[in-house]
Short mmCIF file of C-alpha atoms in Angstrom, two decimals:
data_model
loop_
_atom_site.label_atom_id
_atom_site.label_comp_id
_atom_site.label_asym_id
_atom_site.label_seq_id
_atom_site.Cartn_x
_atom_site.Cartn_y
_atom_site.Cartn_z
CA MET A 17 84.55 130.99 182.30
CA THR A 18 86.61 128.46 180.35
CA PRO A 19 88.90 126.59 182.78
CA LYS A 20 92.58 127.39 182.39
CA THR A 21 95.78 125.52 183.17
CA ILE A 22 97.50 127.83 185.64
CA VAL A 23 101.00 127.53 187.09
CA LEU A 24 101.27 129.62 190.24
CA THR A 25 104.56 130.06 192.13
CA GLY A 26 104.80 131.37 195.67
CA ALA A 27 101.59 129.46 196.33
CA SER A 28 102.32 128.10 199.80
CA ASP A 29 101.53 131.33 201.68
CA GLY A 30 100.36 134.92 201.35
CA ILE A 31 98.64 136.16 198.23
CA GLY A 32 99.64 133.06 196.27
CA ALA A 33 97.77 130.75 198.65
CA ALA A 34 94.81 133.14 198.79
CA SER A 35 94.67 133.36 195.00
CA ALA A 36 94.89 129.57 194.65
CA ARG A 37 91.84 129.15 196.87
CA GLN A 38 89.93 131.78 194.90
CA LEU A 39 90.86 130.31 191.51
CA ALA A 40 89.94 126.78 192.57
CA ALA A 41 86.32 127.86 192.87
CA SER A 42 86.25 128.54 189.11
CA GLY A 43 87.32 125.02 188.19
CA HIS A 44 90.75 125.81 186.80
CA ARG A 45 93.55 123.27 186.67
CA LEU A 46 96.02 124.57 189.21
CA ILE A 47 99.68 123.61 189.40
CA LEU A 48 101.05 125.14 192.59
CA VAL A 49 104.70 125.74 193.41
CA GLY A 50 106.01 126.52 196.88
CA ARG A 51 109.19 126.21 198.89
CA SER A 52 107.66 124.45 201.91
CA PRO A 53 106.37 120.91 201.26
CA GLU A 54 104.04 121.07 204.26
CA LYS A 55 102.47 124.43 203.38
CA THR A 56 102.23 123.71 199.66
CA ARG A 57 100.66 120.31 200.29
CA ALA A 58 98.08 121.92 202.58
CA VAL A 59 97.06 124.53 200.00
CA ALA A 60 96.90 121.85 197.32
CA ALA A 61 94.66 119.73 199.54
CA ASP A 62 92.32 122.69 200.03
CA THR A 63 92.13 123.43 196.32
CA GLY A 64 92.41 120.04 194.63
CA ALA A 65 95.55 121.26 192.91
CA GLU A 66 98.66 119.51 191.67
CA TRP A 67 101.78 120.74 193.40
CA PHE A 68 105.55 120.80 193.29
CA THR A 69 108.19 122.21 195.60
CA ALA A 70 111.24 124.19 194.59
CA ASP A 71 113.68 126.44 196.40
CA PHE A 72 114.32 129.40 194.11
CA SER A 73 117.64 130.01 195.82
CA ARG A 74 118.81 126.86 194.02
CA LEU A 75 118.69 127.10 190.23
CA ASP A 76 118.94 123.32 189.88
CA ASP A 77 115.58 123.17 191.68
CA VAL A 78 114.16 125.54 189.07
CA ARG A 79 115.49 123.43 186.20
CA GLU A 80 114.02 120.29 187.72
CA LEU A 81 110.74 122.10 188.36
CA ALA A 82 110.46 123.19 184.72
CA THR A 83 110.90 119.59 183.55
CA LYS A 84 108.21 118.35 185.95
CA ILE A 85 105.74 121.03 184.92
CA ALA A 86 106.34 120.45 181.21
CA ASP A 87 105.78 116.71 181.71
CA ALA A 88 102.60 117.38 183.72
CA VAL A 89 100.95 119.65 181.15
CA GLY A 90 102.04 117.67 178.08
CA ASP A 91 100.77 118.86 174.72
CA GLY A 92 97.96 120.85 176.32
CA GLY A 93 100.28 123.68 177.25
CA ILE A 94 99.98 126.36 179.91
CA ASP A 95 97.39 129.14 179.81
CA VAL A 96 98.81 131.26 182.64
CA LEU A 97 102.18 131.36 184.38
CA ALA A 98 102.02 133.51 187.50
CA ASN A 99 105.55 134.31 188.68
CA ASN A 100 104.56 135.25 192.22
CA ALA A 101 107.39 133.89 194.40
CA GLY A 102 109.66 136.48 195.98
CA GLY A 103 110.87 138.18 199.12
CA ILE A 104 113.25 140.65 200.71
CA PHE A 105 116.29 139.38 202.60
CA GLY A 106 118.64 140.94 205.07
CA ASP A 107 122.19 140.44 203.93
CA GLN A 108 124.44 139.63 200.99
CA THR A 109 124.89 135.94 201.71
CA PRO A 110 125.20 134.33 198.26
CA THR A 111 123.12 131.39 197.11
CA VAL A 112 124.68 128.07 196.20
CA ASP A 113 124.75 129.42 192.64
CA GLY A 114 126.86 132.38 193.73
CA PHE A 115 124.26 135.15 193.32
CA GLU A 116 122.79 137.57 195.84
CA LYS A 117 119.64 135.89 197.16
CA THR A 118 117.18 138.73 196.53
CA LEU A 119 118.22 138.96 192.90
CA GLN A 120 118.03 135.21 192.37
CA VAL A 121 114.74 134.47 194.12
CA ASN A 122 112.87 137.47 192.69
CA HIS A 123 114.35 137.68 189.20
CA LEU A 124 116.86 135.07 188.01
CA ALA A 125 114.77 132.07 189.10
CA PRO A 126 111.50 133.21 187.45
CA PHE A 127 113.46 134.37 184.40
CA LEU A 128 114.94 130.88 184.07
CA LEU A 129 111.65 129.10 184.77
CA THR A 130 109.77 131.17 182.19
CA ASN A 131 112.39 130.57 179.51
CA LEU A 132 112.52 126.84 180.19
CA LEU A 133 108.72 126.67 179.94
CA LEU A 134 108.50 128.55 176.63
CA PRO A 135 107.36 125.48 174.62
CA PRO A 136 104.22 124.83 176.75
CA LEU A 137 103.68 128.58 177.14
CA ARG A 138 103.69 128.97 173.37
CA ALA A 139 101.35 125.98 173.03
CA GLY A 140 98.85 127.65 175.35
CA ARG A 141 99.34 131.19 173.99
CA ALA A 142 99.92 131.96 177.63
CA ALA A 143 99.68 135.03 179.80
CA ILE A 144 102.73 135.57 182.01
CA ILE A 145 101.94 137.52 185.16
CA ASN A 146 104.81 138.90 187.23
CA THR A 147 104.26 140.06 190.80
CA SER A 148 106.36 143.20 191.13
CA SER A 149 106.17 146.00 193.69
CA VAL A 150 106.02 149.76 194.11
CA ALA A 151 109.58 149.24 195.39
CA HIS A 152 110.68 149.17 191.75
CA ARG A 153 109.98 152.91 191.68
CA LEU A 154 111.14 153.78 195.19
CA PHE A 155 114.46 151.89 195.29
CA GLY A 156 115.23 150.41 191.86
CA ARG A 157 118.33 151.59 189.99
CA ILE A 158 119.94 148.49 188.33
CA ASP A 159 123.55 148.45 187.29
CA ILE A 160 123.93 145.73 184.63
CA ASP A 161 127.58 145.35 185.59
CA ASP A 162 126.72 144.95 189.28
CA LEU A 163 123.34 143.21 189.50
CA ASP A 164 124.34 141.77 192.89
CA ASN A 165 124.91 145.30 194.26
CA ARG A 166 128.31 144.30 195.58
CA LYS A 167 129.49 147.92 195.45
CA ASN A 168 126.57 149.51 197.31
CA PHE A 169 124.35 146.91 198.96
CA SER A 170 121.26 147.50 201.02
CA ALA A 171 118.29 145.16 201.39
CA ASN A 172 115.91 147.81 200.07
CA ARG A 173 118.12 148.56 197.06
CA ALA A 174 118.44 144.86 196.26
CA TYR A 175 114.67 144.38 196.48
CA GLY A 176 113.93 147.51 194.45
CA ASP A 177 116.34 146.39 191.74
CA ALA A 178 114.78 142.91 191.63
CA LYS A 179 111.27 144.35 191.33
CA LEU A 180 112.46 146.73 188.62
CA ALA A 181 113.91 143.68 186.89
CA ASN A 182 110.44 142.08 187.02
CA VAL A 183 108.96 145.01 185.12
CA LEU A 184 111.79 145.11 182.58
CA PHE A 185 111.37 141.35 182.11
CA THR A 186 107.67 141.93 181.45
CA LYS A 187 108.52 144.54 178.83
CA SER A 188 110.98 142.18 177.15
CA LEU A 189 108.52 139.29 177.11
CA HIS A 190 106.02 141.54 175.35
CA THR A 191 108.59 142.78 172.84
CA LYS A 192 109.93 139.33 172.03
CA PHE A 193 106.84 137.14 172.12
CA HIS A 194 103.63 139.17 171.80
CA GLY A 195 103.70 138.54 168.06
CA GLU A 196 103.56 134.79 168.80
CA GLY A 197 100.48 135.17 170.97
CA LEU A 198 102.10 135.42 174.42
CA THR A 199 101.17 138.28 176.74
CA SER A 200 102.80 139.61 179.89
CA VAL A 201 101.98 142.02 182.69
CA ALA A 202 103.57 143.17 185.96
CA PHE A 203 101.70 144.47 188.98
CA HIS A 204 102.00 145.71 192.54
CA PRO A 205 99.49 143.74 194.65
CA GLY A 206 99.29 146.30 197.45
CA THR A 207 101.18 146.11 200.72
CA VAL A 208 99.90 142.84 202.12
CA GLN A 209 99.73 141.31 205.62
CA THR A 210 101.90 138.22 205.07
CA ASN A 211 105.19 136.72 206.28
CA PHE A 212 106.95 138.85 203.69
CA ALA A 213 110.17 140.44 205.01
CA SER A 214 110.30 138.04 207.96
CA ASP A 215 113.83 136.99 206.94
CA SER A 216 115.08 140.57 206.62
CA ASN A 217 116.42 143.16 209.05
CA THR A 218 114.84 146.13 207.29
CA LEU A 219 112.24 148.67 208.37
CA MET A 220 109.75 146.60 206.36
CA ARG A 221 110.20 143.74 208.82
CA PHE A 222 109.33 146.09 211.69
CA VAL A 223 106.12 147.19 209.97
CA TYR A 224 105.12 143.64 209.07
CA ARG A 225 105.63 142.33 212.61
CA THR A 226 103.97 145.04 214.73
CA PRO A 227 100.42 146.35 215.24
CA LEU A 228 101.21 148.95 212.57
CA LYS A 229 100.37 146.33 209.99
CA ARG A 230 96.67 146.62 210.87
CA LEU A 231 96.75 150.25 209.78
CA LEU A 232 99.15 150.09 206.84
CA LEU A 233 98.63 146.69 205.21
CA ILE A 234 95.86 144.95 203.30
CA SER A 235 94.76 141.34 203.75
CA SER A 236 96.22 138.39 201.85
CA GLU A 237 92.74 137.78 200.47
CA LYS A 238 92.55 141.26 198.94
CA GLY A 239 96.05 140.99 197.48
CA GLY A 240 95.23 137.50 196.26
CA SER A 241 92.06 138.74 194.58
CA THR A 242 94.15 141.20 192.56
CA LEU A 243 96.44 138.38 191.42
CA SER A 244 93.36 136.32 190.55
CA TRP A 245 91.96 139.27 188.56
CA PHE A 246 95.00 139.25 186.32
CA VAL A 247 95.00 135.45 186.03
CA GLU A 248 91.33 135.25 185.04
CA GLY A 249 91.33 138.40 182.94
CA THR A 250 91.46 138.55 179.16
CA PRO A 251 94.87 139.86 178.01
CA ASP A 252 94.71 143.10 176.04
CA GLU A 253 91.12 143.58 177.20
CA THR A 254 91.12 143.29 181.01
CA TRP A 255 94.74 144.44 181.13
CA ILE A 256 97.28 145.58 178.56
CA SER A 257 100.25 143.39 177.71
CA GLY A 258 103.68 144.78 178.49
CA GLU A 259 102.43 147.22 181.12
CA TYR A 260 102.78 147.71 184.88
CA TYR A 261 99.74 148.09 187.16
CA ASP A 262 99.40 149.43 190.69
CA GLU A 263 96.91 146.88 191.96
CA ARG A 264 94.30 146.92 189.14
CA VAL A 265 95.11 150.40 187.87
CA LEU A 266 97.35 151.13 184.90
CA THR A 267 99.63 153.77 186.39
CA ARG A 268 102.20 156.24 185.16
CA ARG A 269 103.76 156.52 188.62
CA VAL A 270 106.64 154.28 187.59
CA ASN A 271 110.40 154.19 187.52
CA PRO A 272 111.30 155.88 184.21
CA ARG A 273 113.88 153.13 183.61
CA ILE A 274 111.08 150.72 182.70
CA GLU A 275 110.79 152.50 179.34
CA ASP A 276 114.50 152.03 178.56
CA ALA A 277 114.42 149.37 175.84
CA ALA A 278 118.21 149.13 175.76
CA LEU A 279 118.30 148.47 179.51
CA ALA A 280 115.60 145.82 179.19
CA GLU A 281 117.54 144.03 176.45
CA ALA A 282 120.82 144.30 178.35
CA LEU A 283 119.14 142.83 181.43
CA TRP A 284 117.71 139.96 179.37
CA ARG A 285 121.12 139.13 177.89
CA LYS A 286 122.93 139.39 181.22
CA SER A 287 120.30 137.27 182.98
CA ALA A 288 120.52 134.61 180.27
CA GLU A 289 124.29 134.56 180.65
CA LEU A 290 124.07 134.20 184.43
CA VAL A 291 121.57 131.30 184.37
CA GLY A 292 123.26 129.55 181.44
CA ILE A 293 120.70 129.76 178.64
CA ASP A 294 120.79 131.27 175.17
CA ALA A 295 119.72 134.90 174.95
#
């Protein structure tokens, strides 16, 4: 396999860390991004990767991160951007940027990062891989005029909307850039035994923190192997650009809103407005 330059967010723990260790064995150039300096440094040491830290609840961190990554890859570009960072949170406490945290960490931050990295992504004719969730189908509704869910907030609704946004973002990336050689895909990695939901007060936190997880959840290594499968796959052969997968299976059990092109475009324009870039 030809080594790739891979940018992997959410790499300090969970499926991101597992995938990084798997990908390192194939000799890829890994650029890892995590929130925790200690955890990210440890994974980088295990894998021989370059690494940066960024807190996706701070958009200035994302802007600085994009500059550092672009400088690191230079003219060689990026072959794969894996937008894997995310989480579910328990309340409506706004970020320093004024947005609901679930929306920002799961959608606005990766939306901004991807757009800021478009020059090196174009140079590498990159694949953009977005970690979504079955929650997009179970809980996602999205009101463009109330992305923060100020009118009807619940942690599950906020997470479902953010994961639906990931899929709509994937669709838009395909529509806008596939003709230039970029590809995009969204996937549900399975319900994984990680620290996910540890900051929330939802039923998910109960499942993740009790013996039930042994029965209901898969290992980080298995979830990470699915992420690695997308990263190392050949776009439009291994997987189809612009689509959503349940683990490695192209599925039609989706939220019907993902096929709403007008909604996808409205979300793109609103997201660009919120993060301060041109649509």
